[in-house]
PDB file of C-alpha atoms and ligand atoms in Angstrom:
ATOM      1  CA  MET A 745     124.897 168.613  89.541  1.00 46.00           C
ATOM      2  CA  PRO A 746     128.295 170.532  92.498  1.00 52.00           C
ATOM      3  CA  ASP A 747     128.933 168.835  95.599  1.00 55.00           C
ATOM      4  CA  HIS A 748     127.329 171.290  96.867  1.00 69.00           C
ATOM      5  CA  ALA A 749     124.272 173.351  96.946  1.00 84.00           C
ATOM      6  CA  GLU A 750     124.072 177.401  98.969  1.00 86.00           C
ATOM      7  CA  TYR A 751     120.909 175.380 101.351  1.00 87.00           C
ATOM      8  CA  ASP A 752     122.944 173.147 102.405  1.00 88.00           C
ATOM      9  CA  ASP A 753     124.026 176.064 104.778  1.00 89.00           C
ATOM     10  CA  ILE A 754     120.953 177.389 105.377  1.00 85.00           C
ATOM     11  CA  ALA A 755     118.615 174.757 105.315  1.00 87.00           C
ATOM     12  CA  GLU A 756     117.359 174.784 109.160  1.00 88.00           C
ATOM     13  CA  GLU A 757     117.149 178.444 108.644  1.00 89.00           C
ATOM     14  CA  TYR A 758     115.004 178.073 105.713  1.00 86.00           C
ATOM     15  CA  ALA A 759     113.070 176.010 107.081  1.00 84.00           C
ATOM     16  CA  ALA A 760     112.081 178.126 109.795  1.00 84.00           C
ATOM     17  CA  SER A 761     112.089 181.483 107.592  1.00 83.00           C
ATOM     18  CA  LYS A 762     108.640 179.413 105.730  1.00 81.00           C
ATOM     19  CA  GLN A 763     106.155 180.761 109.357  1.00 86.00           C
ATOM     20  CA  LEU A 764     107.609 184.512 108.091  1.00 89.00           C
ATOM     21  CA  PRO A 765     103.732 186.597 107.896  1.00 91.00           C
ATOM     22  CA  PHE A 766     104.208 187.145 104.451  1.00 94.00           C
ATOM     23  CA  ARG A 767     105.224 183.626 103.487  1.00 94.00           C
ATOM     24  CA  ILE A 768     101.363 182.907 105.473  1.00 95.00           C
ATOM     25  CA  VAL A 769      99.649 185.339 104.263  1.00 96.00           C
ATOM     26  CA  VAL A 770     100.842 185.978 101.116  1.00 97.00           C
ATOM     27  CA  GLU A 771     102.682 183.387  99.274  1.00 97.00           C
ATOM     28  CA  ALA A 772     101.035 180.385  99.975  1.00 97.00           C
ATOM     29  CA  PRO A 773      96.943 182.246  99.028  1.00 98.00           C
ATOM     30  CA  THR A 774      98.366 182.800  96.082  1.00 98.00           C
ATOM     31  CA  LEU A 775     100.461 179.536  95.099  1.00 98.00           C
ATOM     32  CA  PHE A 776      97.774 178.086  96.078  1.00 98.00           C
ATOM     33  CA  ASP A 777      94.699 179.909  93.937  1.00 98.00           C
ATOM     34  CA  LEU A 778      96.717 179.541  91.228  1.00 98.00           C
ATOM     35  CA  ALA A 779      96.719 174.913  91.913  1.00 98.00           C
ATOM     36  CA  GLY A 780      93.294 174.866  92.246  1.00 98.00           C
ATOM     37  CA  ASP A 781      91.940 171.318  92.655  1.00 98.00           C
ATOM     38  CA  VAL A 782      94.635 169.601  93.401  1.00 98.00           C
ATOM     39  CA  ARG A 783      92.942 166.203  93.668  1.00 98.00           C
ATOM     40  CA  GLY A 784      94.089 163.221  92.183  1.00 98.00           C
ATOM     41  CA  LEU A 785      96.978 164.532  90.258  1.00 98.00           C
ATOM     42  CA  ALA A 786     100.378 163.631  89.743  1.00 98.00           C
ATOM     43  CA  VAL A 787     102.371 166.650  91.769  1.00 99.00           C
ATOM     44  CA  LEU A 788     106.252 167.416  90.844  1.00 99.00           C
ATOM     45  CA  ASP A 789     107.473 170.554  94.063  1.00 98.00           C
ATOM     46  CA  LEU A 790     110.450 171.841  91.900  1.00 98.00           C
ATOM     47  CA  PRO A 791     112.770 172.968  93.921  1.00 98.00           C
ATOM     48  CA  CYS A 792     111.063 171.513  96.856  1.00 98.00           C
ATOM     49  CA  GLY A 793     112.619 172.814 100.089  1.00 96.00           C
ATOM     50  CA  ASP A 794     112.295 171.514 103.200  1.00 96.00           C
ATOM     51  CA  GLY A 795     109.547 169.768 101.085  1.00 97.00           C
ATOM     52  CA  THR A 796     106.977 172.753 102.949  1.00 97.00           C
ATOM     53  CA  TYR A 797     104.347 172.627  99.518  1.00 98.00           C
ATOM     54  CA  SER A 798     105.170 169.320  98.964  1.00 98.00           C
ATOM     55  CA  ARG A 799     103.598 168.351 101.777  1.00 98.00           C
ATOM     56  CA  ALA A 800     100.771 170.879 101.338  1.00 98.00           C
ATOM     57  CA  PHE A 801      99.885 169.570  97.871  1.00 98.00           C
ATOM     58  CA  ALA A 802      99.522 166.068  99.085  1.00 98.00           C
ATOM     59  CA  ARG A 803      97.123 166.998 102.583  1.00 98.00           C
ATOM     60  CA  ARG A 804      95.328 169.253  99.700  1.00 98.00           C
ATOM     61  CA  GLY A 805      94.053 165.401  97.402  1.00 98.00           C
ATOM     62  CA  ALA A 806      97.363 165.441  95.328  1.00 98.00           C
ATOM     63  CA  GLY A 807      96.951 161.450  93.862  1.00 98.00           C
ATOM     64  CA  SER A 808     101.035 161.961  94.053  1.00 98.00           C
ATOM     65  CA  VAL A 809     103.384 164.017  95.138  1.00 99.00           C
ATOM     66  CA  VAL A 810     107.299 163.702  94.169  1.00 98.00           C
ATOM     67  CA  GLY A 811     109.799 166.723  95.208  1.00 98.00           C
ATOM     68  CA  ILE A 812     113.248 167.655  93.760  1.00 98.00           C
ATOM     69  CA  ASP A 813     115.545 169.977  95.208  1.00 98.00           C
ATOM     70  CA  LEU A 814     119.475 170.235  94.648  1.00 97.00           C
ATOM     71  CA  SER A 815     120.301 170.723  99.127  1.00 96.00           C
ATOM     72  CA  SER A 816     121.139 167.207 100.180  1.00 97.00           C
ATOM     73  CA  ALA A 817     120.949 169.316 103.789  1.00 96.00           C
ATOM     74  CA  MET A 818     116.600 169.890 102.217  1.00 96.00           C
ATOM     75  CA  VAL A 819     115.819 166.861 101.470  1.00 98.00           C
ATOM     76  CA  GLU A 820     116.863 165.151 104.546  1.00 97.00           C
ATOM     77  CA  ARG A 821     115.091 167.051 105.647  1.00 97.00           C
ATOM     78  CA  ALA A 822     112.213 166.703 104.028  1.00 97.00           C
ATOM     79  CA  ARG A 823     112.008 163.316 104.483  1.00 98.00           C
ATOM     80  CA  SER A 824     112.828 162.758 107.869  1.00 98.00           C
ATOM     81  CA  ILE A 825     110.055 164.630 108.532  1.00 97.00           C
ATOM     82  CA  GLU A 826     108.600 162.445 105.700  1.00 98.00           C
ATOM     83  CA  ARG A 827     109.116 159.201 107.926  1.00 98.00           C
ATOM     84  CA  GLU A 828     107.814 160.437 111.309  1.00 98.00           C
ATOM     85  CA  GLN A 829     104.628 162.289 109.405  1.00 97.00           C
ATOM     86  CA  PRO A 830     104.280 159.367 106.140  1.00 98.00           C
ATOM     87  CA  LEU A 831     102.266 161.027 103.578  1.00 98.00           C
ATOM     88  CA  GLY A 832     103.479 159.250 100.428  1.00 98.00           C
ATOM     89  CA  ILE A 833     106.228 161.555  98.583  1.00 98.00           C
ATOM     90  CA  LEU A 834     109.244 160.649  97.252  1.00 98.00           C
ATOM     91  CA  TYR A 835     111.531 163.320  97.353  1.00 98.00           C
ATOM     92  CA  GLN A 836     115.059 163.368  95.242  1.00 98.00           C
ATOM     93  CA  VAL A 837     117.821 165.680  94.736  1.00 98.00           C
ATOM     94  CA  GLY A 838     118.908 167.297  91.153  1.00 98.00           C
ATOM     95  CA  ASP A 839     119.397 169.192  89.738  1.00 98.00           C
ATOM     96  CA  ALA A 840     116.794 171.157  87.406  1.00 98.00           C
ATOM     97  CA  ALA A 841     118.875 171.837  84.560  1.00 97.00           C
ATOM     98  CA  ASN A 842     119.890 169.170  83.791  1.00 96.00           C
ATOM     99  CA  LEU A 843     117.470 166.550  85.358  1.00 97.00           C
ATOM    100  CA  GLY A 844     115.491 165.281  82.199  1.00 97.00           C
ATOM    101  CA  ALA A 845     112.222 163.754  81.829  1.00 98.00           C
ATOM    102  CA  VAL A 846     111.202 162.272  86.026  1.00 98.00           C
ATOM    103  CA  GLY A 847     107.777 161.394  85.306  1.00 98.00           C
ATOM    104  CA  ALA A 848     104.753 162.660  83.193  1.00 98.00           C
ATOM    105  CA  PHE A 849     103.293 165.205  85.867  1.00 98.00           C
ATOM    106  CA  ASP A 850      99.624 167.665  86.006  1.00 98.00           C
ATOM    107  CA  LEU A 851     101.180 169.730  87.736  1.00 99.00           C
ATOM    108  CA  VAL A 852     104.265 171.368  88.449  1.00 99.00           C
ATOM    109  CA  VAL A 853     104.715 173.826  91.158  1.00 99.00           C
ATOM    110  CA  ALA A 854     109.009 175.773  90.428  1.00 98.00           C
ATOM    111  CA  CYS A 855     108.610 177.365  93.280  1.00 98.00           C
ATOM    112  CA  TYR A 856     111.541 179.862  93.458  1.00 98.00           C
ATOM    113  CA  LEU A 857     113.745 178.109  91.055  1.00 98.00           C
ATOM    114  CA  PHE A 858     113.008 180.227  87.856  1.00 98.00           C
ATOM    115  CA  ASN A 859     115.280 183.722  89.745  1.00 98.00           C
ATOM    116  CA  TYR A 860     117.920 180.382  90.616  1.00 98.00           C
ATOM    117  CA  ALA A 861     119.176 181.532  86.991  1.00 98.00           C
ATOM    118  CA  GLN A 862     121.981 183.948  86.334  1.00 98.00           C
ATOM    119  CA  THR A 863     121.125 184.162  82.688  1.00 98.00           C
ATOM    120  CA  ARG A 864     119.015 183.373  79.863  1.00 98.00           C
ATOM    121  CA  ALA A 865     121.071 180.206  79.157  1.00 98.00           C
ATOM    122  CA  GLN A 866     120.092 179.145  82.405  1.00 98.00           C
ATOM    123  CA  LEU A 867     116.416 179.569  82.194  1.00 98.00           C
ATOM    124  CA  LEU A 868     115.391 177.958  79.202  1.00 98.00           C
ATOM    125  CA  THR A 869     117.309 174.794  81.132  1.00 98.00           C
ATOM    126  CA  PHE A 870     115.111 174.957  84.189  1.00 98.00           C
ATOM    127  CA  ALA A 871     112.268 175.672  81.615  1.00 98.00           C
ATOM    128  CA  HIS A 872     112.836 173.051  79.077  1.00 98.00           C
ATOM    129  CA  THR A 873     113.150 170.835  82.372  1.00 98.00           C
ATOM    130  CA  VAL A 874     109.035 171.574  82.942  1.00 98.00           C
ATOM    131  CA  TYR A 875     108.509 170.453  79.862  1.00 98.00           C
ATOM    132  CA  ALA A 876     109.618 167.018  80.060  1.00 98.00           C
ATOM    133  CA  ASN A 877     107.628 166.738  83.063  1.00 98.00           C
ATOM    134  CA  LEU A 878     104.385 167.852  82.264  1.00 98.00           C
ATOM    135  CA  LYS A 879     102.499 165.852  80.824  1.00 98.00           C
ATOM    136  CA  PRO A 880     100.212 167.246  77.565  1.00 98.00           C
ATOM    137  CA  GLY A 881      97.696 169.999  78.105  1.00 98.00           C
ATOM    138  CA  GLY A 882      99.733 169.927  82.200  1.00 98.00           C
ATOM    139  CA  ARG A 883     100.564 172.231  84.202  1.00 98.00           C
ATOM    140  CA  MET A 884     103.481 175.053  85.861  1.00 98.00           C
ATOM    141  CA  ILE A 885     102.804 177.297  88.899  1.00 98.00           C
ATOM    142  CA  GLY A 886     104.919 179.226  90.887  1.00 98.00           C
ATOM    143  CA  ILE A 887     105.868 181.950  92.434  1.00 98.00           C
ATOM    144  CA  ASN A 888     109.075 183.978  92.332  1.00 98.00           C
ATOM    145  CA  ASP A 889     111.245 187.048  93.293  1.00 98.00           C
ATOM    146  CA  ASN A 890     109.161 189.726  91.122  1.00 98.00           C
ATOM    147  CA  PRO A 891     111.185 190.908  87.987  1.00 98.00           C
ATOM    148  CA  ARG A 892     108.654 193.803  87.525  1.00 98.00           C
ATOM    149  CA  THR A 893     109.278 195.274  90.090  1.00 97.00           C
ATOM    150  CA  ALA A 894     110.423 199.182  90.576  1.00 97.00           C
ATOM    151  CA  LEU A 895     114.118 199.676  91.281  1.00 97.00           C
ATOM    152  CA  SER A 896     112.756 202.013  94.923  1.00 95.00           C
ATOM    153  CA  ARG A 897     110.962 198.731  95.560  1.00 94.00           C
ATOM    154  CA  TYR A 898     114.360 196.800  96.167  1.00 97.00           C
ATOM    155  CA  GLY A 899     115.285 197.586  99.678  1.00 94.00           C
ATOM    156  CA  ASP A 900     114.866 197.134 103.213  1.00 91.00           C
ATOM    157  CA  ARG A 901     111.170 195.637 104.369  1.00 90.00           C
ATOM    158  CA  ALA A 902     112.299 194.861 107.898  1.00 90.00           C
ATOM    159  CA  ALA A 903     108.430 194.512 108.944  1.00 93.00           C
ATOM    160  CA  TYR A 904     107.836 192.434 106.598  1.00 94.00           C
ATOM    161  CA  GLY A 905     110.756 189.957 107.951  1.00 91.00           C
ATOM    162  CA  PHE A 906     113.500 190.860 105.190  1.00 93.00           C
ATOM    163  CA  SER A 907     115.091 193.107 102.983  1.00 95.00           C
ATOM    164  CA  ARG A 908     116.249 192.465  99.462  1.00 97.00           C
ATOM    165  CA  THR A 909     118.449 194.273  97.877  1.00 98.00           C
ATOM    166  CA  ILE A 910     120.056 193.795  94.397  1.00 98.00           C
ATOM    167  CA  ASP A 911     123.226 195.005  92.505  1.00 98.00           C
ATOM    168  CA  LEU A 912     123.508 198.512  89.895  1.00 97.00           C
ATOM    169  CA  PRO A 913     123.466 199.195  87.574  1.00 97.00           C
ATOM    170  CA  ARG A 914     120.037 196.140  87.233  1.00 98.00           C
ATOM    171  CA  ARG A 915     120.595 194.002  83.860  1.00 98.00           C
ATOM    172  CA  GLU A 916     120.281 189.843  82.917  1.00 98.00           C
ATOM    173  CA  GLY A 917     122.305 188.459  85.584  1.00 98.00           C
ATOM    174  CA  SER A 918     121.992 191.356  88.256  1.00 98.00           C
ATOM    175  CA  ARG A 919     122.915 189.330  91.906  1.00 98.00           C
ATOM    176  CA  ILE A 920     119.772 189.941  94.150  1.00 98.00           C
ATOM    177  CA  ARG A 921     120.445 189.225  97.803  1.00 98.00           C
ATOM    178  CA  TYR A 922     117.339 188.209 100.072  1.00 96.00           C
ATOM    179  CA  THR A 923     118.375 188.816 104.349  1.00 95.00           C
ATOM    180  CA  MET A 924     116.309 187.612 107.225  1.00 92.00           C
ATOM    181  CA  PRO A 925     115.534 187.079 110.521  1.00 88.00           C
ATOM    182  CA  THR A 926     116.892 183.712 112.519  1.00 89.00           C
ATOM    183  CA  ALA A 927     115.516 182.873 115.803  1.00 84.00           C
ATOM    184  CA  ASP A 928     118.290 184.235 117.638  1.00 88.00           C
ATOM    185  CA  GLY A 929     118.476 186.762 116.529  1.00 88.00           C
ATOM    186  CA  GLY A 930     121.059 186.794 114.168  1.00 91.00           C
ATOM    187  CA  THR A 931     120.227 186.762 110.432  1.00 92.00           C
ATOM    188  CA  PHE A 932     120.949 184.630 107.462  1.00 93.00           C
ATOM    189  CA  GLY A 933     120.931 185.415 103.500  1.00 95.00           C
ATOM    190  CA  PHE A 934     120.586 183.874  99.717  1.00 95.00           C
ATOM    191  CA  ASP A 935     120.961 184.914  96.483  1.00 97.00           C
ATOM    192  CA  ASN A 936     118.949 184.644  93.413  1.00 98.00           C
ATOM    193  CA  PHE A 937     119.331 186.873  89.654  1.00 98.00           C
ATOM    194  CA  TRP A 938     117.214 189.212  87.657  1.00 98.00           C
ATOM    195  CA  LEU A 939     116.477 188.497  84.113  1.00 98.00           C
ATOM    196  CA  ALA A 940     114.186 190.896  82.567  1.00 98.00           C
ATOM    197  CA  PRO A 941     110.295 189.945  82.275  1.00 98.00           C
ATOM    198  CA  GLU A 942     110.428 189.554  79.133  1.00 98.00           C
ATOM    199  CA  THR A 943     112.975 186.702  78.443  1.00 98.00           C
ATOM    200  CA  TYR A 944     110.815 184.443  80.941  1.00 98.00           C
ATOM    201  CA  GLU A 945     108.430 184.485  78.314  1.00 98.00           C
ATOM    202  CA  GLN A 946     110.667 184.335  75.686  1.00 98.00           C
ATOM    203  CA  VAL A 947     112.573 180.951  77.143  1.00 98.00           C
ATOM    204  CA  PHE A 948     108.939 179.705  77.938  1.00 98.00           C
ATOM    205  CA  ALA A 949     107.817 180.526  74.739  1.00 98.00           C
ATOM    206  CA  GLU A 950     111.090 179.338  73.204  1.00 98.00           C
ATOM    207  CA  ALA A 951     110.422 175.356  75.606  1.00 98.00           C
ATOM    208  CA  GLY A 952     106.836 175.793  73.919  1.00 98.00           C
ATOM    209  CA  LEU A 953     105.666 176.662  77.392  1.00 98.00           C
ATOM    210  CA  GLU A 954     101.997 178.998  76.703  1.00 98.00           C
ATOM    211  CA  ASP A 955     100.104 180.997  78.394  1.00 98.00           C
ATOM    212  CA  PHE A 956     102.215 181.875  80.482  1.00 98.00           C
ATOM    213  CA  ARG A 957     101.770 184.629  82.664  1.00 98.00           C
ATOM    214  CA  PHE A 958     102.769 186.889  86.509  1.00 98.00           C
ATOM    215  CA  VAL A 959      99.930 186.774  88.571  1.00 98.00           C
ATOM    216  CA  ASP A 960     100.114 189.215  91.003  1.00 98.00           C
ATOM    217  CA  CYS A 961     100.681 187.736  94.485  1.00 98.00           C
ATOM    218  CA  ARG A 962      96.291 188.176  96.854  1.00 97.00           C
ATOM    219  CA  ALA A 963      97.114 187.936 101.088  1.00 97.00           C
ATOM    220  CA  GLU A 964      94.618 186.430 102.782  1.00 96.00           C
ATOM    221  CA  LEU A 965      94.364 188.026 106.091  1.00 96.00           C
ATOM    222  CA  SER A 966      92.833 186.539 109.348  1.00 91.00           C
ATOM    223  CA  PRO A 967      90.554 188.833 110.966  1.00 92.00           C
ATOM    224  CA  GLY A 968      92.347 191.540 113.042  1.00 90.00           C
ATOM    225  CA  GLN A 969      95.240 191.645 110.167  1.00 92.00           C
ATOM    226  CA  ASP A 970      96.082 195.092 109.445  1.00 94.00           C
ATOM    227  CA  ARG A 971      94.645 195.261 105.505  1.00 95.00           C
ATOM    228  CA  THR A 972      96.731 198.882 105.013  1.00 96.00           C
ATOM    229  CA  PHE A 973      99.463 196.563 105.824  1.00 96.00           C
ATOM    230  CA  TRP A 974      99.343 193.591 103.503  1.00 97.00           C
ATOM    231  CA  ASN A 975      98.416 196.235 100.821  1.00 97.00           C
ATOM    232  CA  ASP A 976     101.559 198.636 100.856  1.00 95.00           C
ATOM    233  CA  PHE A 977     103.198 195.290 100.470  1.00 96.00           C
ATOM    234  CA  LEU A 978     101.238 193.909  97.167  1.00 97.00           C
ATOM    235  CA  ARG A 979     101.694 196.665  95.295  1.00 95.00           C
ATOM    236  CA  ASP A 980     104.939 196.851  92.982  1.00 96.00           C
ATOM    237  CA  CYS A 981     105.014 192.917  95.317  1.00 97.00           C
ATOM    238  CA  PRO A 982     108.750 191.579  95.425  1.00 97.00           C
ATOM    239  CA  ILE A 983     107.702 188.575  94.795  1.00 98.00           C
ATOM    240  CA  THR A 984     105.054 187.617  91.951  1.00 98.00           C
ATOM    241  CA  GLY A 985     103.492 183.961  90.533  1.00 98.00           C
ATOM    242  CA  LEU A 986     103.658 182.920  87.459  1.00 98.00           C
ATOM    243  CA  ALA A 987     102.264 180.706  85.729  1.00 98.00           C
ATOM    244  CA  ALA A 988     102.373 178.768  82.183  1.00 98.00           C
ATOM    245  CA  ARG A 989     100.735 174.900  80.173  1.00 98.00           C
ATOM    246  CA  ARG A 990     102.413 172.594  77.861  1.00 98.00           C
ATOM    247  CA  PRO A 991      99.640 172.128  75.258  1.00 98.00           C
ATOM    248  CA  ASP A 992      97.440 169.312  74.385  1.00 97.00           C
TER     249      ASP A 992
HETATM  250  C1  SAM B1158     114.046 179.495  98.784  1.00 72.93           C
HETATM  251  S1  SAM B1158     114.048 178.252  98.002  1.00 72.93           S
HETATM  252  C2  SAM B1158     112.561 177.157  97.866  1.00 72.93           C
HETATM  253  C3  SAM B1158     111.572 176.101  98.238  1.00 72.93           C
HETATM  254  C4  SAM B1158     110.404 175.705  98.291  1.00 72.93           C
HETATM  255  N1  SAM B1158     110.176 176.137  96.690  1.00 72.93           N
HETATM  256  C5  SAM B1158     109.796 176.709  99.600  1.00 72.93           C
HETATM  257  O1  SAM B1158     109.189 177.231  98.289  1.00 72.93           O
HETATM  258  O2  SAM B1158     109.195 176.171 100.168  1.00 72.93           O
HETATM  259  C6  SAM B1158     114.818 177.600  96.893  1.00 72.93           C
HETATM  260  C7  SAM B1158     115.343 176.361  97.195  1.00 72.93           C
HETATM  261  O3  SAM B1158     115.810 175.861  95.371  1.00 72.93           O
HETATM  262  C8  SAM B1158     116.695 175.029  95.097  1.00 72.93           C
HETATM  263  N2  SAM B1158     117.669 175.218  93.736  1.00 72.93           N
HETATM  264  C9  SAM B1158     118.370 176.210  94.060  1.00 72.93           C
HETATM  265  N3  SAM B1158     119.131 175.733  92.627  1.00 72.93           N
HETATM  266  C10 SAM B1158     118.146 174.205  92.110  1.00 72.93           C
HETATM  267  C11 SAM B1158     118.253 174.015  90.901  1.00 72.93           C
HETATM  268  N4  SAM B1158     118.896 173.671  90.156  1.00 72.93           N
HETATM  269  N5  SAM B1158     118.075 172.323  90.850  1.00 72.93           N
HETATM  270  C12 SAM B1158     117.260 172.060  91.746  1.00 72.93           C
HETATM  271  N6  SAM B1158     117.326 173.146  93.053  1.00 72.93           N
HETATM  272  C13 SAM B1158     117.822 174.171  92.957  1.00 72.93           C
HETATM  273  C14 SAM B1158     117.596 174.692  96.879  1.00 72.93           C
HETATM  274  O4  SAM B1158     117.825 174.940  96.929  1.00 72.93           O
HETATM  275  C15 SAM B1158     116.427 175.738  97.608  1.00 72.93           C
HETATM  276  O5  SAM B1158     116.585 174.906  98.297  1.00 72.93           O
END
């Protein structure tokens, strides 16, 4: 495991970005739709970041929640919130590439994990980890950079609070750069990597997971929010839901 993770340097800024409207209007409702009723389920949140979704699933009645992330700074933020408002969540530092089985879970939540794989082989290690941590019949759900988007959909999305660019030509391992605003008027960024949608489909099947699919995002609008504005975000959306299951 590297002794320094990219998110150690941006833990605070990333945590604040969970308040961006696209996360609340699109990301979270899409994830919770995919999850369905989690009451009583054993949930692994990988990567948990600062625990935003670990806490959400605990509050939605999950039987137990374990959150794991490569970044010790992110895990420390999650633990600190857990100390202040205990929900019984267990947080650990760990690398999804070589985690092995830490338990037998009904649901693995993988929000923005697979887009860190730079190669097919790395994606396969992540998929093996998901499989190893699911009970037979258990489900994997998540949110990801959307590898299906047209090239024209990269670029400045300032209206939605970020920019997303990709190194061209787009090919396996191409770097995707996200830039987001900070509270003090600056910006911060992080990198994802592009792998073809077909690579995802093949790799999850190879890892033994069935019914892998990308799931288009949806928006949950509050009264007064502009439907046209959010429909433009959803069209060939920069983020996608995904789901798979471990066979019985
Ligand atoms: C974009 S954040 C998402 C965090 C959380 N899932 C969320 O939606 O708020 C991506 C996280 O992935 C973590 N990460 C990157 N590579 C990882 C790996 N190999 N194993 C575990 N966590 C990893 C980073 O440290 C970072 O916290």
